[in-house]
XYZ file of C-alpha atoms in Angstrom:
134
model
C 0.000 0.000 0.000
C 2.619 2.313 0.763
C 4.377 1.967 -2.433
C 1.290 2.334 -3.967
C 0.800 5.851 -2.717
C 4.643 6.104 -3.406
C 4.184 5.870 -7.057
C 1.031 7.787 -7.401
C 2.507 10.712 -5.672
C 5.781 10.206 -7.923
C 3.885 10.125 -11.174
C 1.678 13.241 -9.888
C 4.747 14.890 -9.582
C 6.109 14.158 -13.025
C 2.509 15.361 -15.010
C 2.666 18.400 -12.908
C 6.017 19.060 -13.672
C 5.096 18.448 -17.672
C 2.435 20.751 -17.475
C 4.843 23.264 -15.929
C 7.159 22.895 -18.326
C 4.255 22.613 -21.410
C 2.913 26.529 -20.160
C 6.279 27.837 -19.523
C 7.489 26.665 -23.130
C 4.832 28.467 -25.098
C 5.346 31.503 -22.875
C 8.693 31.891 -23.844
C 7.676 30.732 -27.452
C 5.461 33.625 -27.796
C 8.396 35.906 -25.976
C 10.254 34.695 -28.644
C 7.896 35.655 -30.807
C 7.909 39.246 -29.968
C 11.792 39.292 -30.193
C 13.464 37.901 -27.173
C 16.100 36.033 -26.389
C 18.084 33.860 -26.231
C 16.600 33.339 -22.660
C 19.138 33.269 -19.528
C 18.987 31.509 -15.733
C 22.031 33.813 -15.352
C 20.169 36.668 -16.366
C 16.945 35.588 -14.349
C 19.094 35.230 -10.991
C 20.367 38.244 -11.386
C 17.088 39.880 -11.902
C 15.730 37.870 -8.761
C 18.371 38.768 -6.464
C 18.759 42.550 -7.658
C 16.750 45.306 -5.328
C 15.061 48.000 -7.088
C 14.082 51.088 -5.413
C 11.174 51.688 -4.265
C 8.173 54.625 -4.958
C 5.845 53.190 -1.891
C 8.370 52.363 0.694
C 11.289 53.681 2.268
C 13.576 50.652 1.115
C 14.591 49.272 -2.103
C 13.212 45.983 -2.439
C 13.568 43.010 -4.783
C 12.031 39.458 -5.890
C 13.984 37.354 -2.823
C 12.672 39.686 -0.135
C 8.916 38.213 -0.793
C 9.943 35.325 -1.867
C 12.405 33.814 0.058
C 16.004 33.624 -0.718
C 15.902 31.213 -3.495
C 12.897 29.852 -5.379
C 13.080 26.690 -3.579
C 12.386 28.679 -0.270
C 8.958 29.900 0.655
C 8.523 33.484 1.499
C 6.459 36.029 3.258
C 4.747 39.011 1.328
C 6.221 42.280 2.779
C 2.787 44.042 2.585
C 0.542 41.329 3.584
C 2.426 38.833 5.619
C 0.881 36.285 3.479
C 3.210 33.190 2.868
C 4.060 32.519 0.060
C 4.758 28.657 -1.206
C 8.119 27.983 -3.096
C 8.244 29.298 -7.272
C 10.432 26.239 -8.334
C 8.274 24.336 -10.170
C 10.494 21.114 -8.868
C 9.701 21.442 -5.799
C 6.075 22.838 -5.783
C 4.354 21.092 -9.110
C 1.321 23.446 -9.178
C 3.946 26.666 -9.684
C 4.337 27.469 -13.716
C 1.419 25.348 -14.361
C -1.318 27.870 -15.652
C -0.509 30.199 -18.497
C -3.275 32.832 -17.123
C -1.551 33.178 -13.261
C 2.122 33.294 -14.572
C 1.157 36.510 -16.857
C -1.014 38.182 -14.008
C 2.048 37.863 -11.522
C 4.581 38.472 -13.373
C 2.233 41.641 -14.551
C 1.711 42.549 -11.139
C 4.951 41.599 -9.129
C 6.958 42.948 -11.361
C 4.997 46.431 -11.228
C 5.373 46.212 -7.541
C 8.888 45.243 -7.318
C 10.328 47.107 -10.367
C 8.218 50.102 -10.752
C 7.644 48.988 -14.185
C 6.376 46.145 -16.354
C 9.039 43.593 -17.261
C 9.465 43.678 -20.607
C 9.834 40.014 -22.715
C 13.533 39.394 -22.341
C 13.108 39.962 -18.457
C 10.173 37.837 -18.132
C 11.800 34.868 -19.983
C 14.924 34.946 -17.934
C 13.095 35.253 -14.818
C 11.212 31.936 -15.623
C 13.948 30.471 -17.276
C 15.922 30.715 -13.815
C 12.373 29.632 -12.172
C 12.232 26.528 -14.266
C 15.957 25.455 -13.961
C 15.554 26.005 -9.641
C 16.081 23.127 -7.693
């Protein structure tokens, strides 16, 4: 029975972790599209880990500071206190998974932490790195 569960919970894992991989692919497809990249985890880490000053609060702030210190960390929202569950999709399955939520937070968190919209380049990097996060 146990290896039962075992296996299902494995192979759960592995069609989660497709389906991340399936939406992230034709994001950056149709980033590609609009004339970016080649995409970079370099590039991506160094957007996460960056801070970016800040029009709301008195500190400059940056992806890691909500997020935790790596993707495979959980975080706390700054604002909110919410937690937040881990962005690697290889060690939460349900992150990268849905097309729709990946452009409405990257839309919003990068507003919040950047002042601005990422543009395509940025956004493929940033979930390039995601992806590649273990």
């Amino acid at each position: 029975m146990r290896y039962r569960t075992l296996t299902l919970m494995t192979l759960l894992m592995i069609m989660s972790s497709a389906q991340a991989s399936e939406a992230t692919d034709q994001l950056l497809q149709g980033y590609r599209d609009q004339g970016a990249g080649p995409f970079s985890a370099e590039a991506g880490k160094a957007i996460w880990y960056a801070t970016y000053p800040s029009t709301e609060a008195p500190q400059s702030r940056g992806c890691s500071d909500c997020h935790g210190a790596s993707p495979a960390d959980g975080g706390t929202h700054l604002r909110t206190g919410k937690t937040i569950d881990p962005m690697s999709p290889a060690i939460n399955p349900e992150r990268l998974t849905d097309q729709k939520k990946i452009r409405k937070w990257l839309l919003r968190n990068c507003k919040w932490t950047l002042g601005r919209e990422c543009n395509w380049q940025e956004r493929g990097d940033l979930l390039t790195f995601l992806q590649q996060t273990r």
